[in-house]
PDB file of C-alpha atoms in Angstrom:
ATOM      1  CA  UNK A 121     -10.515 -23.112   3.770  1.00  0.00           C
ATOM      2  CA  UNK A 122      -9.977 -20.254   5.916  1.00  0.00           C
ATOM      3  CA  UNK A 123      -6.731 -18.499   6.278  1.00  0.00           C
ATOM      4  CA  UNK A 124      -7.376 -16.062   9.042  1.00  0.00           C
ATOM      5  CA  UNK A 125      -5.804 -12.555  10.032  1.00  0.00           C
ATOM      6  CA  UNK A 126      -2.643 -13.511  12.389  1.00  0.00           C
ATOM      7  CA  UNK A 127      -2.373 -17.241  11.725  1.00  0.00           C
ATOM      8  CA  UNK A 128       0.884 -18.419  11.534  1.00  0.00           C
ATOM      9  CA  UNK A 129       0.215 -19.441   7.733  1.00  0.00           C
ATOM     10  CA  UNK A 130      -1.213 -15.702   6.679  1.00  0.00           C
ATOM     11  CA  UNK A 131       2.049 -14.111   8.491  1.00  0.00           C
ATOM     12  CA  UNK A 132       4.522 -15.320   5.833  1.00  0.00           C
ATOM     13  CA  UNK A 133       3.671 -13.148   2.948  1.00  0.00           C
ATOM     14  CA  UNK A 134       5.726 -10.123   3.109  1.00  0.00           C
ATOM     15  CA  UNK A 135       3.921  -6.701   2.317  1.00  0.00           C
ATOM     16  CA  UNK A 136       4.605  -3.106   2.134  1.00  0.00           C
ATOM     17  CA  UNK A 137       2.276  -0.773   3.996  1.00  0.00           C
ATOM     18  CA  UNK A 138      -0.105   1.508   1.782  1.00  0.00           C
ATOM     19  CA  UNK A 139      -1.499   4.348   4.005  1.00  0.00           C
ATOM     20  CA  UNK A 140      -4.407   5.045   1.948  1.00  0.00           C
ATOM     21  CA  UNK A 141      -5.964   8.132   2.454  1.00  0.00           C
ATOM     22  CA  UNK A 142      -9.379   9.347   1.605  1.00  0.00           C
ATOM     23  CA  UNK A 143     -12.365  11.722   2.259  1.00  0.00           C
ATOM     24  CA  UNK A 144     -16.220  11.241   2.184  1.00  0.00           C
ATOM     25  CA  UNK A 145     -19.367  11.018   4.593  1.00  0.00           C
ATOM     26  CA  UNK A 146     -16.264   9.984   7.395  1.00  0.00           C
ATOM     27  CA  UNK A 147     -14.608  13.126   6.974  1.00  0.00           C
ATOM     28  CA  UNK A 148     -10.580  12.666   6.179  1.00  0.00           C
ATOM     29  CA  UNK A 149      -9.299   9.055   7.177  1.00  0.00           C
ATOM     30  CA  UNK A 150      -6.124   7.398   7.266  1.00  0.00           C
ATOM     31  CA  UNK A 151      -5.921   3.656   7.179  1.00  0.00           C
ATOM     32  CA  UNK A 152      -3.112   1.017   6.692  1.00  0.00           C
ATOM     33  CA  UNK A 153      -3.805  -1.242   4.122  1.00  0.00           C
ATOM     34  CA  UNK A 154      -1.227  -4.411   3.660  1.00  0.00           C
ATOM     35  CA  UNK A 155      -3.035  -5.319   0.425  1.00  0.00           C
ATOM     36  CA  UNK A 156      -1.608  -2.550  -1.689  1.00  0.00           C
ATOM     37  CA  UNK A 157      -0.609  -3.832  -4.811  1.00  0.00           C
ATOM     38  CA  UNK A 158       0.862  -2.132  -8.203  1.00  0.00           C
ATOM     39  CA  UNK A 159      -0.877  -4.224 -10.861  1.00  0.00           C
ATOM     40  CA  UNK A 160       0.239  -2.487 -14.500  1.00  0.00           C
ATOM     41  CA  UNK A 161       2.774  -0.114 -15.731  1.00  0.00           C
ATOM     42  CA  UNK A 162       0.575   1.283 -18.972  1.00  0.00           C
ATOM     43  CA  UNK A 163      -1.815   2.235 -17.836  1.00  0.00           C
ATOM     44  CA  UNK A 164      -0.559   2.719 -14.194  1.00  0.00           C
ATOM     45  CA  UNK A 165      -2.951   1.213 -11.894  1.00  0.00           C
ATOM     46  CA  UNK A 166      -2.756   0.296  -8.476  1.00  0.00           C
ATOM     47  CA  UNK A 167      -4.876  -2.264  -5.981  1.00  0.00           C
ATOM     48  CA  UNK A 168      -5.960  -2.200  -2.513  1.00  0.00           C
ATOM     49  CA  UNK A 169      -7.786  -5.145  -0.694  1.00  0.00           C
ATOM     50  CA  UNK A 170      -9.806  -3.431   2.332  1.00  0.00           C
ATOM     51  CA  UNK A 171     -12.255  -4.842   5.173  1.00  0.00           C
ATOM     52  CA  UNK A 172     -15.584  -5.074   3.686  1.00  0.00           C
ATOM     53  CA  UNK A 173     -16.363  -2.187   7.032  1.00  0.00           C
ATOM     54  CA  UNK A 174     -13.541   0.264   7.233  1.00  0.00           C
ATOM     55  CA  UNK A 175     -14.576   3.553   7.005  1.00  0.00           C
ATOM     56  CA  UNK A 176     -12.004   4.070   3.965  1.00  0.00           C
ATOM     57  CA  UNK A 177     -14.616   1.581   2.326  1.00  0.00           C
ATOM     58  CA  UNK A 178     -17.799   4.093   2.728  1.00  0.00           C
ATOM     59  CA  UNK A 179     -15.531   7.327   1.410  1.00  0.00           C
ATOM     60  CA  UNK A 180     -14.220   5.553  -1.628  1.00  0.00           C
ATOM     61  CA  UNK A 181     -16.926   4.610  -2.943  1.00  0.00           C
ATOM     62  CA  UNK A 182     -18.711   8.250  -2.171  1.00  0.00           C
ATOM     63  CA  UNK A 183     -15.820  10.115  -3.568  1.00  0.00           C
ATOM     64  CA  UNK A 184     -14.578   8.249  -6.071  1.00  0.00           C
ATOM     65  CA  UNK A 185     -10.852   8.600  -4.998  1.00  0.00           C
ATOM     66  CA  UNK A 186      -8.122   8.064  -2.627  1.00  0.00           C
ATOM     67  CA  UNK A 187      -4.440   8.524  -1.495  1.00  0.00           C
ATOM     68  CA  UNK A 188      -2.351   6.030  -1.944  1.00  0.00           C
ATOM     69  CA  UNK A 189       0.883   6.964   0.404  1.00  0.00           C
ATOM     70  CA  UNK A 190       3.622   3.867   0.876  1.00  0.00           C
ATOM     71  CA  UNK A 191       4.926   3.797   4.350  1.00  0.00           C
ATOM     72  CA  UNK A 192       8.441   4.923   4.828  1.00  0.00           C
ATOM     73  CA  UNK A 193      10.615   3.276   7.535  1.00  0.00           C
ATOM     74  CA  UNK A 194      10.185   6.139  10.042  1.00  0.00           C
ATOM     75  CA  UNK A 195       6.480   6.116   9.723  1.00  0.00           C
ATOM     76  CA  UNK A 196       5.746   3.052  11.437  1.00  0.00           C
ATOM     77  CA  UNK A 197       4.015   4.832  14.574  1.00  0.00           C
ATOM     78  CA  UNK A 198       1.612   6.213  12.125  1.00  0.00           C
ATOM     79  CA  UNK A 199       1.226   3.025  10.308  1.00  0.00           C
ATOM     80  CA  UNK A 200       0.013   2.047  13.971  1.00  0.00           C
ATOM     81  CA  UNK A 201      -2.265   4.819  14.297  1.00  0.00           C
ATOM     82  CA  UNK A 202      -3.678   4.166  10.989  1.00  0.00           C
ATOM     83  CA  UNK A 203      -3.748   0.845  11.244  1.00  0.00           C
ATOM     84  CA  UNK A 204      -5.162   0.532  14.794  1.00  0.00           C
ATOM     85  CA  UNK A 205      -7.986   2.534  14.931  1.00  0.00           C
ATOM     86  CA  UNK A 206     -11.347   2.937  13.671  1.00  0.00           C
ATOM     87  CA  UNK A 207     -12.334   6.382  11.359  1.00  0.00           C
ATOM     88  CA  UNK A 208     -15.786   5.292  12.149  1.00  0.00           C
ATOM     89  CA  UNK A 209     -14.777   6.303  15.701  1.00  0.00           C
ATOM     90  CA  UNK A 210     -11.316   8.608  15.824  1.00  0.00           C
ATOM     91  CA  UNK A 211     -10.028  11.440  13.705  1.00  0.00           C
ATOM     92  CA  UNK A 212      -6.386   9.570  12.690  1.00  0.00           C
ATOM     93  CA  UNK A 213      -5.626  12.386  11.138  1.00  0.00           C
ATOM     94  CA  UNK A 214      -5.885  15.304  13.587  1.00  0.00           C
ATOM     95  CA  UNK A 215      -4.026  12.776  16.125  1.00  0.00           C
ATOM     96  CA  UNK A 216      -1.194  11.857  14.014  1.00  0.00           C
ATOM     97  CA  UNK A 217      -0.918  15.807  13.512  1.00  0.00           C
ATOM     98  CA  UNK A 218      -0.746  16.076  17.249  1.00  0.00           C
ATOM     99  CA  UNK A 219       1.823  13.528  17.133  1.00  0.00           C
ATOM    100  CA  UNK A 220       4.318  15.563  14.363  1.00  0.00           C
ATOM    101  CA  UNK A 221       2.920  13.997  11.264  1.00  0.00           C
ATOM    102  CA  UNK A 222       2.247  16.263   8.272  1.00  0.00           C
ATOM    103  CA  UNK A 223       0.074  15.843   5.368  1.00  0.00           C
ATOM    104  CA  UNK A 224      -0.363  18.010   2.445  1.00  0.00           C
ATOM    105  CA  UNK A 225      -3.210  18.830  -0.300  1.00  0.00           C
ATOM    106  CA  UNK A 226      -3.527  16.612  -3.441  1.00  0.00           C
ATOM    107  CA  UNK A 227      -2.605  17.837  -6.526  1.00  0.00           C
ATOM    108  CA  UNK A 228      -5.635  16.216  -8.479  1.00  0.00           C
ATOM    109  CA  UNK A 229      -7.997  14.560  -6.221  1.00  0.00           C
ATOM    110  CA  UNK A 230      -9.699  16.241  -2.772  1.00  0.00           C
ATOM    111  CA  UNK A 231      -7.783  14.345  -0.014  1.00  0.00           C
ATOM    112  CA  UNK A 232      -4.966  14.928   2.012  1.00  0.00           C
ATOM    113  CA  UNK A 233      -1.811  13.472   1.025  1.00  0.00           C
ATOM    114  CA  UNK A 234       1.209  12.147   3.358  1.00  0.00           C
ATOM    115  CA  UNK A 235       4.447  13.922   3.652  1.00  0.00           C
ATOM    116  CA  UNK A 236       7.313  11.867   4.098  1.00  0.00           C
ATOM    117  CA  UNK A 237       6.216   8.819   2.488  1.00  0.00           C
ATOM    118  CA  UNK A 238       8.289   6.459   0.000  1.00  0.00           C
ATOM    119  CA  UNK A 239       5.594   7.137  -2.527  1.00  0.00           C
ATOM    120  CA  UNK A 240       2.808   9.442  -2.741  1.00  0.00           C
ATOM    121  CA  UNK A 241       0.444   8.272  -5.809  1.00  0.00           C
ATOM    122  CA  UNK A 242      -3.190  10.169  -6.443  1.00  0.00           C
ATOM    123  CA  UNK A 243      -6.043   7.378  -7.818  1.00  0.00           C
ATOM    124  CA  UNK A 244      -9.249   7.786  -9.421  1.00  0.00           C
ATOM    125  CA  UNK A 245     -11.779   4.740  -8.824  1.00  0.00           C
ATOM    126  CA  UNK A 246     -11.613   2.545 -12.122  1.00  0.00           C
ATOM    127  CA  UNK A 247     -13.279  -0.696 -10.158  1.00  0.00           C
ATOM    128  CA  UNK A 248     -14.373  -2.355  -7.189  1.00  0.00           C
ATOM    129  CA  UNK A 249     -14.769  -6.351  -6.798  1.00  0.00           C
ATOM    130  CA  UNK A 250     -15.618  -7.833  -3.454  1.00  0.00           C
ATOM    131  CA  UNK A 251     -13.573 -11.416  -3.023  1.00  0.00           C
ATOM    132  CA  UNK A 252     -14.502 -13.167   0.644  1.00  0.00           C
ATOM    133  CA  UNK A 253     -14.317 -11.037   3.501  1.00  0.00           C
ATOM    134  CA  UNK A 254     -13.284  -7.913   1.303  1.00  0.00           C
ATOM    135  CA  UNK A 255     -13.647  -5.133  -1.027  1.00  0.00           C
ATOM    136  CA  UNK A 256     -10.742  -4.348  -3.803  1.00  0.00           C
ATOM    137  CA  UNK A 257     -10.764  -1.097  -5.304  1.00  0.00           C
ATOM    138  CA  UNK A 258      -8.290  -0.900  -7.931  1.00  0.00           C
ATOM    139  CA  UNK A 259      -7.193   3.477  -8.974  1.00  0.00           C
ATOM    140  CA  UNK A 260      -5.839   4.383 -11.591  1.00  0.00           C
ATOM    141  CA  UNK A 261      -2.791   6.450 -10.727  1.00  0.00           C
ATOM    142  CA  UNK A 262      -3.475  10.158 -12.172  1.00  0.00           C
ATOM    143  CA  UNK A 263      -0.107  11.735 -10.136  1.00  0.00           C
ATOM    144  CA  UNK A 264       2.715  10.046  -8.629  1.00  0.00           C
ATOM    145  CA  UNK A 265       5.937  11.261  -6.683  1.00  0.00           C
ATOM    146  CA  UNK A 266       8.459   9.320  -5.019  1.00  0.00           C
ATOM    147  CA  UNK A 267      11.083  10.128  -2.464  1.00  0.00           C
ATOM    148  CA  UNK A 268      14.672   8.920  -3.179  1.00  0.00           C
ATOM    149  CA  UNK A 269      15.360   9.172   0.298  1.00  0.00           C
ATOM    150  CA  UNK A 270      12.627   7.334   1.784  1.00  0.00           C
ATOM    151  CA  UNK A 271      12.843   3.274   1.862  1.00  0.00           C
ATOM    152  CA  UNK A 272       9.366   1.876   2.107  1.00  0.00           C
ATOM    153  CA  UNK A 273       8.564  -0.182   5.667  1.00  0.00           C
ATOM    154  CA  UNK A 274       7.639  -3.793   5.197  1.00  0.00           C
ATOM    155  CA  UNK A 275       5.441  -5.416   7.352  1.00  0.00           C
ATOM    156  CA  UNK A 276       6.033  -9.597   7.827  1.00  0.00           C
ATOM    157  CA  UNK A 277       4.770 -11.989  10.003  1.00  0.00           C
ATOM    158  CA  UNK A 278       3.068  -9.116  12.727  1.00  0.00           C
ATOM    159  CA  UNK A 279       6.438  -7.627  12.385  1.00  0.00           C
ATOM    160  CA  UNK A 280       7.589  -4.046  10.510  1.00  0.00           C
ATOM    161  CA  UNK A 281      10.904  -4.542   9.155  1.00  0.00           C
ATOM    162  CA  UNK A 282      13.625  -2.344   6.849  1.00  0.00           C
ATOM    163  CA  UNK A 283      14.711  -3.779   3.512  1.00  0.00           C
ATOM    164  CA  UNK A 284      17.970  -4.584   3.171  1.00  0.00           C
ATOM    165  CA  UNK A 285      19.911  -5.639  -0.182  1.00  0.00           C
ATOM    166  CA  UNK A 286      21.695  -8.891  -0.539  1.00  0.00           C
ATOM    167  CA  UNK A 287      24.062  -9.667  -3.396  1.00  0.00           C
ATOM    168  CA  UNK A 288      22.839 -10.955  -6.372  1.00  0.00           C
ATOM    169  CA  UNK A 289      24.611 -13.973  -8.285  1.00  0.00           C
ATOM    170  CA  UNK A 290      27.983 -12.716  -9.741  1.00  0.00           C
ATOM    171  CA  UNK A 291      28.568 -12.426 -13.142  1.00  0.00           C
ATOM    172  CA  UNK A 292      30.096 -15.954 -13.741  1.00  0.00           C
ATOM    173  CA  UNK A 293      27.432 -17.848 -11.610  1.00  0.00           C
ATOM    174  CA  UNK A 294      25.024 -15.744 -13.766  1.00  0.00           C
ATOM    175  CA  UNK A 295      26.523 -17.235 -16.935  1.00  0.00           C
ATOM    176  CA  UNK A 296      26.503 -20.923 -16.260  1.00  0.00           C
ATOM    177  CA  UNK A 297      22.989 -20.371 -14.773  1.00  0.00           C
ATOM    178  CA  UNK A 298      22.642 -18.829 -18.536  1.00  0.00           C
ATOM    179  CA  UNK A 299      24.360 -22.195 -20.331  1.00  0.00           C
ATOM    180  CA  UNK A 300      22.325 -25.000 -18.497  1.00  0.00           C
ATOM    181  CA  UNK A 301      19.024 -22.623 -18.893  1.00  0.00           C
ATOM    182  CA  UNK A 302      19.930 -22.832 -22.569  1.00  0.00           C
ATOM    183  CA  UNK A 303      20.230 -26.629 -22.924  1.00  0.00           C
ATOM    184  CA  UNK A 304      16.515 -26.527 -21.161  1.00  0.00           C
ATOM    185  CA  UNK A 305      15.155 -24.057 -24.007  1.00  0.00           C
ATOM    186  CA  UNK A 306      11.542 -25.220 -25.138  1.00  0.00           C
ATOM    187  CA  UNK A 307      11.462 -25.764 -28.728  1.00  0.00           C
ATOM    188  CA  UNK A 308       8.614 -24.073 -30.562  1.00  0.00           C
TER     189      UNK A 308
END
């Protein structure tokens, strides 16, 4: 079965926005990847899911490497720009310059690096499998910084939204959730 991009059913998972960033034989790109997924803590590896012909696809796998930069919620006009456009055929980065977005040298890998972002996180190729339609790359994270004051954007149903906190079960609800769990304990 085929779940396609912007069906109503492929529009319910809620994603944060991975602006991954990368150079190669396409010069430096930007692109917005949805798929951007933190898979282990030790060692600290991260996956993105790309189109099988992004131009991000070609520079990975010549370099080796990429950016990994999650969208904060005042970046969403350059999630559009990286998200709408082709690096086979633009230079994202010298228009989202032009448009008051700064970037900044890697510590440990050759690509630029988003300022501003919730986190920044520098990857060194580990993998690539191709499932379907596309290509996952999964990096092992070699430097990471986050920004207290940034909140990532989320991106649901062909919407960007802000996260917002809701209240978790009190205490006492917490407790009797607690007591029946209890009487359900498997016995080994």
């Amino acid at each position: 079965m085929e779940l396609p991009w912007n069906d109503p059913r492929s529009n319910k998972f809620v994603t944060t926005i991975g602006l991954i960033t990368s150079e190669g034989i396409h010069g430096p790109n930007i692109m917005a990847c949805e798929w951007t997924h933190h898979i282990s803590y030790n060692p600290g590896l991260i996956a993105i899911s790309l189109g099988l012909t992004k131009a991000t696809v070609e520079n990975i796998k010549k370099s080796r490497e990429f950016g990994i930069n999650l969208c904060a919620t005042d970046q969403s006009t350059l999630s559009s720009i990286a998200g709408g456009y082709s690096g086979n055929n633009y230079d994202k980065i010298e228009a989202a310059k032009e448009l008051g977005f700064e970037f900044y040298k890697a510590s440990t890998i050759k690509t630029l690096m988003v300022k501003g972002a919730s986190l920044n996180a520098e990857c060194q190729l580990i993998q690539e499998i191709t499932f379907g339609d596309h290509i996952m790359f999964i990096g092992e994270v070699i430097e990471a910084v986050h920004n207290q004051e940034k909140q990532p954007l989320v991106y649901h149903d062909g919407k960007y939204w802000a996260l917002e906190s809701i209240i978790k079960p009190k205490l006492e609800e917490r407790g009797q959730i607690r007591k029946i769990l209890e009487k359900y304990k498997k016995n080994k």
